Short mmCIF file of C-alpha atoms in Angstrom, two decimals:
data_model
loop_
_atom_site.label_atom_id
_atom_site.label_comp_id
_atom_site.label_asym_id
_atom_site.label_seq_id
_atom_site.Cartn_x
_atom_site.Cartn_y
_atom_site.Cartn_z
CA UNK A 265 -64.75 -85.43 -29.33
CA UNK A 266 -67.25 -84.48 -31.97
CA UNK A 267 -68.96 -81.81 -29.85
CA UNK A 268 -69.99 -79.13 -29.56
CA UNK A 269 -72.74 -80.34 -31.85
CA UNK A 270 -73.75 -78.08 -34.77
CA UNK A 271 -77.30 -79.45 -34.84
CA UNK A 272 -79.93 -77.20 -36.40
CA UNK A 273 -82.59 -77.01 -33.70
CA UNK A 274 -84.79 -74.55 -31.88
CA UNK A 275 -82.74 -71.56 -30.79
CA UNK A 276 -80.19 -71.84 -33.60
CA UNK A 277 -80.85 -71.89 -37.32
CA UNK A 278 -78.14 -72.51 -39.86
CA UNK A 279 -79.57 -70.12 -42.42
CA UNK A 280 -78.82 -67.46 -43.34
CA UNK A 281 -75.24 -68.69 -43.44
CA UNK A 282 -72.77 -67.42 -46.01
CA UNK A 283 -69.70 -69.45 -46.95
CA UNK A 284 -67.26 -67.90 -49.41
CA UNK A 285 -63.89 -69.12 -50.57
CA UNK A 286 -61.59 -66.36 -51.78
CA UNK A 287 -59.45 -66.97 -54.90
CA UNK A 288 -56.38 -67.36 -52.67
CA UNK A 289 -57.99 -70.24 -50.75
CA UNK A 290 -59.12 -68.37 -47.62
CA UNK A 291 -62.51 -69.57 -46.33
CA UNK A 292 -64.94 -67.04 -44.83
CA UNK A 293 -68.12 -67.98 -42.97
CA UNK A 294 -70.58 -65.29 -41.88
CA UNK A 295 -73.56 -66.05 -39.66
CA UNK A 296 -75.91 -63.13 -39.01
CA UNK A 297 -77.55 -63.14 -35.58
CA UNK A 298 -79.32 -59.92 -34.62
CA UNK A 299 -80.56 -61.03 -31.21
CA UNK A 300 -78.07 -58.72 -29.46
CA UNK A 301 -75.67 -55.97 -30.62
CA UNK A 302 -72.66 -58.27 -30.29
CA UNK A 303 -70.23 -59.90 -32.70
CA UNK A 304 -67.32 -62.33 -32.76
CA UNK A 305 -64.50 -62.81 -35.21
CA UNK A 306 -62.91 -66.23 -34.78
CA UNK A 307 -59.97 -67.19 -37.00
CA UNK A 308 -59.13 -70.88 -37.33
CA UNK A 309 -56.01 -72.56 -38.71
CA UNK A 310 -55.79 -76.24 -39.54
CA UNK A 311 -52.62 -76.75 -37.55
CA UNK A 312 -51.89 -78.03 -34.07
CA UNK A 313 -49.45 -80.40 -32.44
CA UNK A 314 -50.45 -82.99 -35.06
CA UNK A 315 -48.28 -81.23 -37.67
CA UNK A 316 -45.17 -81.00 -35.49
CA UNK A 317 -42.06 -83.16 -35.59
CA UNK A 318 -40.38 -84.39 -32.41
CA UNK A 319 -37.98 -81.43 -32.46
CA UNK A 320 -40.88 -79.02 -33.08
CA UNK A 321 -43.00 -80.30 -30.19
CA UNK A 322 -44.80 -77.32 -28.64
CA UNK A 323 -44.24 -74.99 -31.61
CA UNK A 324 -47.92 -74.48 -32.47
CA UNK A 325 -48.67 -73.48 -28.87
CA UNK A 326 -45.56 -71.27 -28.58
CA UNK A 327 -46.52 -69.47 -31.80
CA UNK A 328 -50.03 -68.88 -30.50
CA UNK A 329 -48.53 -67.06 -27.51
CA UNK A 330 -46.29 -64.94 -29.71
CA UNK A 331 -48.99 -63.64 -32.03
CA UNK A 332 -50.34 -61.55 -29.15
CA UNK A 333 -46.95 -59.92 -28.59
CA UNK A 334 -46.95 -57.36 -31.36
CA UNK A 335 -46.80 -56.64 -35.08
CA UNK A 336 -44.83 -54.30 -37.29
CA UNK A 337 -46.92 -51.35 -36.10
CA UNK A 338 -48.33 -52.51 -32.75
CA UNK A 339 -45.80 -52.94 -29.97
CA UNK A 340 -45.87 -55.33 -27.00
CA UNK A 341 -49.06 -54.91 -25.00
CA UNK A 342 -50.73 -52.64 -27.55
CA UNK A 343 -52.96 -55.32 -29.07
CA UNK A 344 -54.56 -56.25 -25.74
CA UNK A 345 -54.84 -52.59 -24.71
CA UNK A 346 -56.55 -51.62 -27.96
CA UNK A 347 -59.06 -54.44 -27.73
CA UNK A 348 -59.79 -53.61 -24.10
CA UNK A 349 -60.27 -49.94 -25.02
CA UNK A 350 -63.26 -50.73 -27.24
CA UNK A 351 -64.68 -53.19 -24.71
CA UNK A 352 -63.61 -56.35 -26.47
CA UNK A 353 -62.36 -59.68 -25.16
CA UNK A 354 -59.78 -61.85 -26.84
CA UNK A 355 -58.31 -65.30 -26.37
CA UNK A 356 -56.87 -68.16 -28.32
CA UNK A 357 -56.33 -71.89 -28.03
CA UNK A 358 -54.08 -74.58 -29.45
CA UNK A 359 -55.26 -78.16 -29.68
CA UNK A 360 -54.04 -81.38 -31.20
CA UNK A 361 -55.63 -80.66 -34.60
CA UNK A 362 -56.15 -76.90 -34.85
CA UNK A 363 -55.47 -73.42 -33.46
CA UNK A 364 -57.93 -70.54 -33.25
CA UNK A 365 -58.06 -66.90 -32.15
CA UNK A 366 -61.14 -64.85 -31.35
CA UNK A 367 -62.20 -61.34 -30.46
CA UNK A 368 -65.68 -60.73 -29.02
CA UNK A 369 -67.02 -57.18 -28.96
CA UNK A 370 -70.00 -54.94 -29.52
CA UNK A 371 -70.97 -55.13 -33.16
CA UNK A 372 -70.11 -51.48 -33.87
CA UNK A 373 -66.47 -52.32 -33.02
CA UNK A 374 -66.25 -55.35 -35.31
CA UNK A 375 -64.33 -53.52 -38.05
CA UNK A 376 -61.60 -52.70 -35.52
CA UNK A 377 -61.47 -56.32 -34.39
CA UNK A 378 -61.21 -57.57 -37.97
CA UNK A 379 -58.39 -55.12 -38.71
CA UNK A 380 -56.45 -56.16 -35.60
CA UNK A 381 -56.66 -59.81 -36.59
CA UNK A 382 -55.54 -58.97 -40.12
CA UNK A 383 -52.53 -57.09 -38.76
CA UNK A 384 -51.61 -60.03 -36.51
CA UNK A 385 -51.83 -62.70 -39.18
CA UNK A 386 -50.14 -60.63 -41.87
CA UNK A 387 -47.52 -58.75 -39.87
CA UNK A 388 -46.65 -60.73 -36.73
CA UNK A 389 -43.38 -59.38 -35.33
CA UNK A 390 -42.08 -62.58 -33.70
CA UNK A 391 -39.43 -60.47 -32.01
CA UNK A 392 -36.49 -62.55 -30.70
CA UNK A 393 -36.40 -60.69 -27.38
CA UNK A 394 -40.13 -61.25 -26.86
CA UNK A 395 -39.68 -64.92 -27.75
CA UNK A 396 -37.02 -65.32 -25.07
CA UNK A 397 -39.24 -63.61 -22.51
CA UNK A 398 -42.19 -65.87 -23.37
CA UNK A 399 -40.08 -69.01 -23.17
CA UNK A 400 -40.10 -68.81 -19.39
CA UNK A 401 -43.88 -68.33 -19.32
CA UNK A 402 -44.40 -71.49 -21.36
CA UNK A 403 -41.93 -73.50 -19.27
CA UNK A 404 -43.92 -72.53 -16.20
CA UNK A 405 -47.12 -73.64 -17.96
CA UNK A 406 -45.50 -77.01 -18.67
CA UNK A 407 -44.45 -77.30 -15.03
CA UNK A 408 -48.03 -76.67 -13.89
CA UNK A 409 -49.23 -79.37 -16.29
CA UNK A 410 -46.64 -81.80 -14.92
CA UNK A 411 -47.99 -81.11 -11.42
CA UNK A 412 -51.60 -81.79 -12.47
CA UNK A 413 -52.60 -85.48 -12.18
CA UNK A 414 -55.15 -85.39 -15.00
CA UNK A 415 -52.63 -83.87 -17.43
CA UNK A 416 -49.92 -86.33 -16.41
CA UNK A 417 -52.31 -89.23 -16.98
CA UNK A 418 -53.53 -87.81 -20.31
CA UNK A 419 -49.99 -87.47 -21.64
CA UNK A 420 -49.14 -91.02 -20.53
CA UNK A 421 -52.33 -92.36 -22.04
CA UNK A 422 -51.64 -90.75 -25.42
CA UNK A 423 -48.07 -92.06 -25.50
CA UNK A 424 -49.37 -95.61 -25.09
CA UNK A 425 -52.43 -95.24 -27.28
CA UNK A 426 -50.55 -93.59 -30.18
CA UNK A 427 -46.95 -94.88 -29.92
CA UNK A 428 -45.87 -93.63 -33.38
CA UNK A 429 -48.44 -91.00 -34.33
CA UNK A 430 -47.88 -87.30 -33.42
CA UNK A 431 -50.89 -87.55 -31.09
CA UNK A 432 -48.45 -89.12 -28.62
CA UNK A 433 -46.78 -85.74 -27.98
CA UNK A 434 -48.06 -83.11 -25.51
CA UNK A 435 -49.52 -79.99 -27.11
CA UNK A 436 -47.49 -77.79 -24.75
CA UNK A 437 -44.25 -79.42 -25.85
CA UNK A 438 -41.53 -80.57 -23.46
CA UNK A 439 -39.03 -78.58 -21.40
CA UNK A 440 -36.30 -79.83 -23.74
CA UNK A 441 -37.96 -78.62 -26.95
CA UNK A 442 -39.15 -75.33 -25.49
CA UNK A 443 -35.73 -74.54 -24.02
CA UNK A 444 -33.48 -75.67 -26.83
CA UNK A 445 -35.27 -76.59 -30.05
CA UNK A 446 -37.81 -73.81 -30.65
CA UNK A 447 -36.03 -70.72 -31.98
CA UNK A 448 -37.08 -67.42 -33.59
CA UNK A 449 -36.21 -68.93 -36.96
CA UNK A 450 -38.20 -72.14 -36.39
CA UNK A 451 -41.23 -70.15 -35.20
CA UNK A 452 -41.08 -67.95 -38.29
CA UNK A 453 -40.80 -71.00 -40.55
CA UNK A 454 -43.77 -72.65 -38.84
CA UNK A 455 -45.77 -69.44 -39.20
CA UNK A 456 -45.04 -69.00 -42.92
CA UNK A 457 -45.74 -72.69 -43.59
CA UNK A 458 -49.08 -73.09 -41.82
CA UNK A 459 -50.58 -69.60 -41.42
CA UNK A 460 -51.50 -69.33 -45.08
CA UNK A 461 -54.84 -68.62 -46.83
CA UNK A 462 -55.36 -72.24 -47.85
CA UNK A 463 -55.19 -73.32 -44.21
CA UNK A 464 -57.26 -70.48 -42.75
CA UNK A 465 -60.94 -69.91 -42.01
CA UNK A 466 -62.46 -66.69 -40.66
CA UNK A 467 -65.76 -67.01 -38.81
CA UNK A 468 -67.81 -63.88 -38.16
CA UNK A 469 -70.98 -64.29 -36.10
CA UNK A 470 -73.39 -61.78 -34.62
CA UNK A 471 -75.17 -58.53 -35.32
CA UNK A 472 -73.42 -57.91 -38.64
CA UNK A 473 -74.17 -57.33 -42.30
CA UNK A 474 -72.69 -60.03 -44.48
CA UNK A 475 -71.90 -57.79 -47.44
CA UNK A 476 -69.99 -55.34 -45.24
CA UNK A 477 -68.00 -58.11 -43.55
CA UNK A 478 -67.04 -59.71 -46.86
CA UNK A 479 -65.96 -56.37 -48.30
CA UNK A 480 -63.76 -55.65 -45.28
CA UNK A 481 -62.16 -59.08 -45.35
CA UNK A 482 -61.47 -58.85 -49.08
CA UNK A 483 -59.68 -55.55 -48.52
CA UNK A 484 -57.45 -57.03 -45.80
CA UNK A 485 -56.81 -60.52 -47.14
CA UNK A 486 -57.71 -60.54 -50.83
CA UNK A 487 -54.21 -59.61 -52.01
CA UNK A 488 -52.48 -62.45 -50.17
CA UNK A 489 -50.97 -65.00 -52.56
CA UNK A 490 -52.70 -68.35 -52.99
CA UNK A 491 -50.66 -70.63 -50.72
CA UNK A 492 -51.78 -74.04 -49.52
CA UNK A 493 -50.33 -75.85 -46.50
CA UNK A 494 -48.28 -79.02 -46.90
CA UNK A 495 -50.36 -82.14 -47.31
CA UNK A 496 -50.38 -84.05 -44.02
CA UNK A 497 -51.15 -87.73 -44.41
CA UNK A 498 -50.65 -89.56 -41.14
CA UNK A 499 -51.64 -93.19 -40.86
CA UNK A 500 -53.09 -94.26 -37.52
CA UNK A 501 -51.13 -96.65 -35.35
CA UNK A 502 -51.92 -100.33 -35.72
CA UNK A 503 -54.43 -101.81 -33.32
CA UNK A 504 -53.22 -104.32 -30.75
CA UNK A 505 -54.57 -106.96 -28.42
CA UNK A 506 -54.21 -107.01 -24.67
CA UNK A 507 -54.37 -104.27 -22.08
CA UNK A 508 -51.47 -101.83 -21.93
CA UNK A 509 -51.02 -100.43 -18.45
CA UNK A 510 -49.27 -97.27 -17.27
CA UNK A 511 -48.65 -96.53 -13.60
CA UNK A 512 -47.60 -93.13 -12.24
CA UNK A 513 -46.93 -91.84 -8.72
CA UNK A 514 -47.07 -88.25 -7.47
CA UNK A 515 -47.40 -86.33 -4.21
CA UNK A 516 -51.18 -86.67 -4.13
CA UNK A 517 -53.68 -88.14 -1.70
CA UNK A 518 -56.11 -89.43 -4.32
CA UNK A 519 -56.14 -92.09 -7.00
CA UNK A 520 -56.83 -91.30 -10.66
CA UNK A 521 -57.73 -93.49 -13.61
CA UNK A 522 -58.03 -93.04 -17.36
CA UNK A 523 -59.03 -96.04 -19.47
CA UNK A 524 -59.29 -95.72 -23.25
CA UNK A 525 -60.21 -97.79 -26.29
CA UNK A 526 -59.15 -96.70 -29.78
CA UNK A 527 -62.29 -95.95 -31.80
CA UNK A 528 -62.95 -93.77 -34.86
CA UNK A 529 -61.78 -90.50 -36.39
CA UNK A 530 -63.78 -87.67 -37.95
CA UNK A 531 -63.72 -89.71 -41.17
CA UNK A 532 -66.48 -91.84 -39.62
CA UNK A 533 -68.95 -89.24 -38.29
CA UNK A 534 -71.83 -91.70 -37.94
CA UNK A 535 -70.02 -93.98 -35.51
CA UNK A 536 -68.46 -90.98 -33.75
CA UNK A 537 -71.91 -89.61 -32.94
CA UNK A 538 -73.06 -93.03 -31.77
CA UNK A 539 -70.07 -93.24 -29.46
CA UNK A 540 -70.92 -89.78 -28.15
CA UNK A 541 -74.32 -91.16 -27.21
CA UNK A 542 -72.70 -94.14 -25.50
CA UNK A 543 -70.55 -91.66 -23.59
CA UNK A 544 -73.69 -89.98 -22.29
CA UNK A 545 -75.21 -93.31 -21.27
CA UNK A 546 -72.02 -94.43 -19.57
CA UNK A 547 -70.71 -91.33 -17.91
CA UNK A 548 -72.31 -87.89 -18.28
CA UNK A 549 -74.50 -86.67 -15.44
CA UNK A 550 -75.72 -87.88 -12.07
CA UNK A 551 -77.91 -90.61 -13.57
CA UNK A 552 -75.29 -92.04 -15.93
CA UNK A 553 -74.40 -95.68 -15.38
CA UNK A 554 -70.90 -95.11 -14.03
CA UNK A 555 -72.07 -92.39 -11.66
CA UNK A 556 -74.93 -94.46 -10.29
CA UNK A 557 -72.94 -97.68 -9.92
CA UNK A 558 -69.60 -96.35 -8.69
CA UNK A 559 -70.54 -93.17 -6.87
CA UNK A 560 -74.12 -93.33 -5.67
CA UNK A 561 -74.36 -97.05 -4.91
CA UNK A 562 -70.84 -98.28 -4.15
CA UNK A 563 -69.28 -94.98 -2.94
CA UNK A 564 -66.08 -95.93 -4.76
CA UNK A 565 -65.37 -92.65 -6.56
CA UNK A 566 -65.66 -88.94 -5.93
CA UNK A 567 -65.83 -88.21 -9.65
CA UNK A 568 -66.31 -90.31 -12.76
CA UNK A 569 -67.07 -89.63 -16.42
CA UNK A 570 -66.90 -91.05 -19.93
CA UNK A 571 -66.72 -89.55 -23.41
CA UNK A 572 -65.79 -90.14 -27.02
CA UNK A 573 -62.78 -88.11 -28.21
CA UNK A 574 -62.86 -87.79 -32.01
CA UNK A 575 -59.79 -86.46 -33.83
CA UNK A 576 -58.75 -86.04 -37.47
CA UNK A 577 -56.70 -89.24 -37.67
CA UNK A 578 -58.02 -91.34 -34.81
CA UNK A 579 -60.26 -91.37 -31.76
CA UNK A 580 -60.83 -92.92 -28.37
CA UNK A 581 -63.61 -93.79 -25.97
CA UNK A 582 -62.38 -93.02 -22.50
CA UNK A 583 -63.42 -93.30 -18.86
CA UNK A 584 -61.96 -91.12 -16.09
CA UNK A 585 -62.30 -91.46 -12.34
CA UNK A 586 -60.97 -90.08 -9.05
CA UNK A 587 -61.07 -92.23 -5.92
CA UNK A 588 -59.50 -93.32 -2.64
CA UNK A 589 -56.21 -95.05 -3.60
CA UNK A 590 -57.14 -98.04 -1.45
CA UNK A 591 -60.09 -98.71 -3.76
CA UNK A 592 -58.16 -98.72 -7.05
CA UNK A 593 -58.61 -102.41 -7.91
CA UNK A 594 -62.32 -102.27 -7.10
CA UNK A 595 -62.74 -99.14 -9.23
CA UNK A 596 -60.99 -100.73 -12.22
CA UNK A 597 -63.16 -103.85 -11.94
CA UNK A 598 -66.34 -101.79 -11.60
CA UNK A 599 -65.51 -99.62 -14.62
CA UNK A 600 -64.87 -102.68 -16.77
CA UNK A 601 -68.09 -104.28 -15.58
CA UNK A 602 -70.15 -101.23 -16.56
CA UNK A 603 -68.49 -101.04 -19.99
CA UNK A 604 -69.22 -104.74 -20.51
CA UNK A 605 -72.91 -104.14 -19.78
CA UNK A 606 -73.06 -101.73 -22.73
CA UNK A 607 -72.46 -104.52 -25.23
CA UNK A 608 -73.77 -107.55 -23.33
CA UNK A 609 -77.18 -106.26 -22.27
CA UNK A 610 -79.86 -104.53 -24.36
CA UNK A 611 -80.04 -100.78 -23.77
CA UNK A 612 -83.48 -99.64 -22.56
CA UNK A 613 -85.23 -97.41 -25.10
CA UNK A 614 -85.94 -94.78 -22.44
CA UNK A 615 -82.25 -94.56 -21.56
CA UNK A 616 -81.28 -94.04 -25.20
CA UNK A 617 -83.95 -91.38 -25.64
CA UNK A 618 -82.65 -89.60 -22.56
CA UNK A 619 -79.13 -89.64 -24.02
CA UNK A 620 -80.39 -88.09 -27.27
CA UNK A 621 -82.13 -85.31 -25.36
CA UNK A 622 -79.03 -84.75 -23.23
CA UNK A 623 -76.88 -84.16 -26.32
CA UNK A 624 -79.43 -81.79 -27.83
CA UNK A 625 -79.59 -79.78 -24.60
CA UNK A 626 -75.81 -79.59 -24.43
CA UNK A 627 -75.78 -78.29 -27.97
CA UNK A 628 -78.42 -75.67 -27.33
CA UNK A 629 -76.45 -74.33 -24.38
CA UNK A 630 -73.27 -74.29 -26.45
CA UNK A 631 -74.79 -71.98 -29.09
CA UNK A 632 -76.55 -69.51 -26.83
CA UNK A 633 -73.82 -66.92 -27.48
CA UNK A 634 -72.13 -65.62 -30.61
CA UNK A 635 -68.87 -67.10 -29.31
CA UNK A 636 -70.50 -70.50 -28.98
CA UNK A 637 -71.91 -70.32 -32.49
CA UNK A 638 -68.52 -69.37 -33.92
CA UNK A 639 -66.87 -72.32 -32.18
CA UNK A 640 -69.49 -74.73 -33.50
CA UNK A 641 -69.04 -73.45 -37.03
CA UNK A 642 -65.26 -73.21 -36.80
CA UNK A 643 -64.98 -76.77 -35.55
CA UNK A 644 -66.96 -77.90 -38.58
CA UNK A 645 -65.09 -75.73 -41.10
CA UNK A 646 -61.61 -76.97 -40.15
CA UNK A 647 -62.88 -80.52 -40.71
CA UNK A 648 -64.48 -79.61 -44.06
CA UNK A 649 -67.73 -80.86 -42.57
CA UNK A 650 -70.23 -77.99 -42.75
CA UNK A 651 -72.65 -79.88 -45.00
CA UNK A 652 -72.26 -83.07 -43.00
CA UNK A 653 -72.99 -81.21 -39.76
CA UNK A 654 -76.36 -80.01 -41.04
CA UNK A 655 -77.70 -83.54 -40.68
CA UNK A 656 -76.36 -84.36 -37.24
CA UNK A 657 -79.64 -83.93 -35.39
CA UNK A 658 -81.32 -86.45 -37.66
CA UNK A 659 -78.36 -88.77 -37.15
CA UNK A 660 -78.53 -88.49 -33.36
CA UNK A 661 -82.24 -89.24 -33.42
CA UNK A 662 -81.75 -92.22 -35.73
CA UNK A 663 -79.77 -94.32 -33.26
CA UNK A 664 -81.75 -97.22 -31.87
CA UNK A 665 -80.83 -99.16 -28.73
CA UNK A 666 -79.84 -102.13 -30.89
CA UNK A 667 -77.55 -100.00 -33.02
CA UNK A 668 -75.81 -98.53 -29.99
CA UNK A 669 -75.33 -101.97 -28.45
CA UNK A 670 -73.78 -103.16 -31.72
CA UNK A 671 -71.46 -100.15 -31.71
CA UNK A 672 -70.40 -100.91 -28.14
CA UNK A 673 -69.68 -104.51 -29.13
CA UNK A 674 -67.52 -103.32 -32.02
CA UNK A 675 -65.40 -100.86 -30.08
CA UNK A 676 -65.58 -101.72 -26.36
CA UNK A 677 -65.73 -105.52 -26.22
CA UNK A 678 -62.11 -106.27 -27.16
CA UNK A 679 -59.13 -106.19 -24.81
CA UNK A 680 -57.01 -103.78 -26.86
CA UNK A 681 -57.04 -100.75 -24.61
CA UNK A 682 -54.89 -98.65 -22.31
CA UNK A 683 -55.34 -98.37 -18.55
CA UNK A 684 -53.45 -95.45 -17.00
CA UNK A 685 -53.53 -95.00 -13.23
CA UNK A 686 -51.91 -92.51 -10.88
CA UNK A 687 -51.63 -92.66 -7.13
CA UNK A 688 -49.67 -91.31 -4.17
CA UNK A 689 -46.04 -92.10 -3.55
CA UNK A 690 -45.68 -94.49 -0.59
CA UNK A 691 -44.20 -91.89 1.78
CA UNK A 692 -46.84 -89.35 0.82
CA UNK A 693 -49.59 -91.85 1.65
CA UNK A 694 -48.35 -92.00 5.25
CA UNK A 695 -48.70 -88.22 5.59
CA UNK A 696 -51.86 -87.78 3.54
CA UNK A 697 -55.04 -86.45 5.15
CA UNK A 698 -58.23 -88.45 5.27
CA UNK A 699 -59.93 -88.92 1.86
CA UNK A 700 -62.21 -86.12 0.77
CA UNK A 701 -65.91 -86.57 0.66
CA UNK A 702 -67.29 -87.16 -2.83
CA UNK A 703 -67.41 -83.98 -4.88
CA UNK A 704 -69.72 -82.93 -7.71
CA UNK A 705 -70.85 -85.55 -10.15
CA UNK A 706 -69.00 -85.53 -13.45
CA UNK A 707 -71.11 -83.70 -15.98
CA UNK A 708 -73.00 -81.78 -13.30
CA UNK A 709 -72.31 -78.06 -13.67
CA UNK A 710 -69.96 -78.93 -16.53
CA UNK A 711 -69.42 -76.48 -19.39
CA UNK A 712 -71.87 -76.65 -22.26
CA UNK A 713 -70.97 -79.36 -24.73
CA UNK A 714 -70.07 -82.98 -24.03
CA UNK A 715 -66.77 -82.18 -22.38
CA UNK A 716 -64.53 -84.43 -20.33
CA UNK A 717 -64.89 -83.04 -16.80
CA UNK A 718 -62.67 -85.50 -14.93
CA UNK A 719 -59.15 -85.61 -16.29
CA UNK A 720 -60.14 -86.20 -19.87
CA UNK A 721 -58.47 -84.52 -22.78
CA UNK A 722 -57.06 -81.28 -21.41
CA UNK A 723 -58.68 -78.07 -22.58
CA UNK A 724 -57.13 -76.02 -25.32
CA UNK A 725 -53.73 -74.73 -24.32
CA UNK A 726 -54.20 -70.99 -23.92
CA UNK A 727 -51.86 -68.08 -23.35
#
């Protein structure tokens, strides 16, 4: 999806913002914010599962795990212990399109955090023994994903939606690739190919001085050779007509649905933002159309949500729901009916205004912390969209009801979509307990940013 939204608004100002590109191609973005004595260094690489081959599936995520396991001068466990010693927090995530690593700390410890990151990205050990030990950890992570209905549905949905594109593959990889295809040599080759200055952006946000940060980063990265990543040109899959259906069964007592239309990539930011607004109208919050119609009025679902998922090469508008398996056909019909209303009936002006305000509020919550600001900026930098992002608030406010209805007609009125459903195995149904009472509304108490709270795109794979 396009969020979190880097919209300049009250509570977050873009300037002063320093963007510098080193001679070797490394991009550095520094955002001073002196509201609290805190800082974040967040290092982004333009590589994810999108750049993998079939045999490499899961490599980007496996490598992310390994970079925490030591360098030439820091042994296993020493990186985490050192960060903890100065009160810092660290994590990382691998997605379809990118990978990033951050350390959050008190601002007086930022130099230590920057040096640790430099050591990791310059001197990662990638020790064969550590790789073998981590292999089991990742296989267990894959097993947990295969036992999670929303992840199973998401993987099935992507395989149908993107039958030839790398987006069809799971970010975690498969048991087959993790066990037998990913080796110390292949991890090292992936690292030296993609973890290069021309594919790297360092975000530093917080109570910092820009000149000091730039000087430190030049000393640690300035001597790296100018290396660019391979050019990745991936054509999207052809569109189709008709509904593609996928049916799965598991030992569950609930029914799950994910329905998706192919839409637009980051190359079309205007329509992507409009589809984000339609996602709010359709399925974010207690008063969204899907929640009112399917949960509050018909009592058909315990959870339901909708969102636009915008990626580098493609995108989708998707609906997710959880329900009593006996109601599956009624849920599918009701979801389709609500989507049809988006393009058949005029959208009330008040409803569109409410959607605009909802997005702005989500954004403001997402940038309350230095970590949130760095994620907003990093998401924009890896898409080469910093300048474009400066105008997003004006773009959000420019959408009229008529324009949104036209957008819905363009992307949601055709029958070329995927319907993925998951329900209990027949024997499990006989033993299943009574259906649960409806839970929280999708979007209610959800993380800041227009996320997919009900079985949408899985969160970043993390170590």
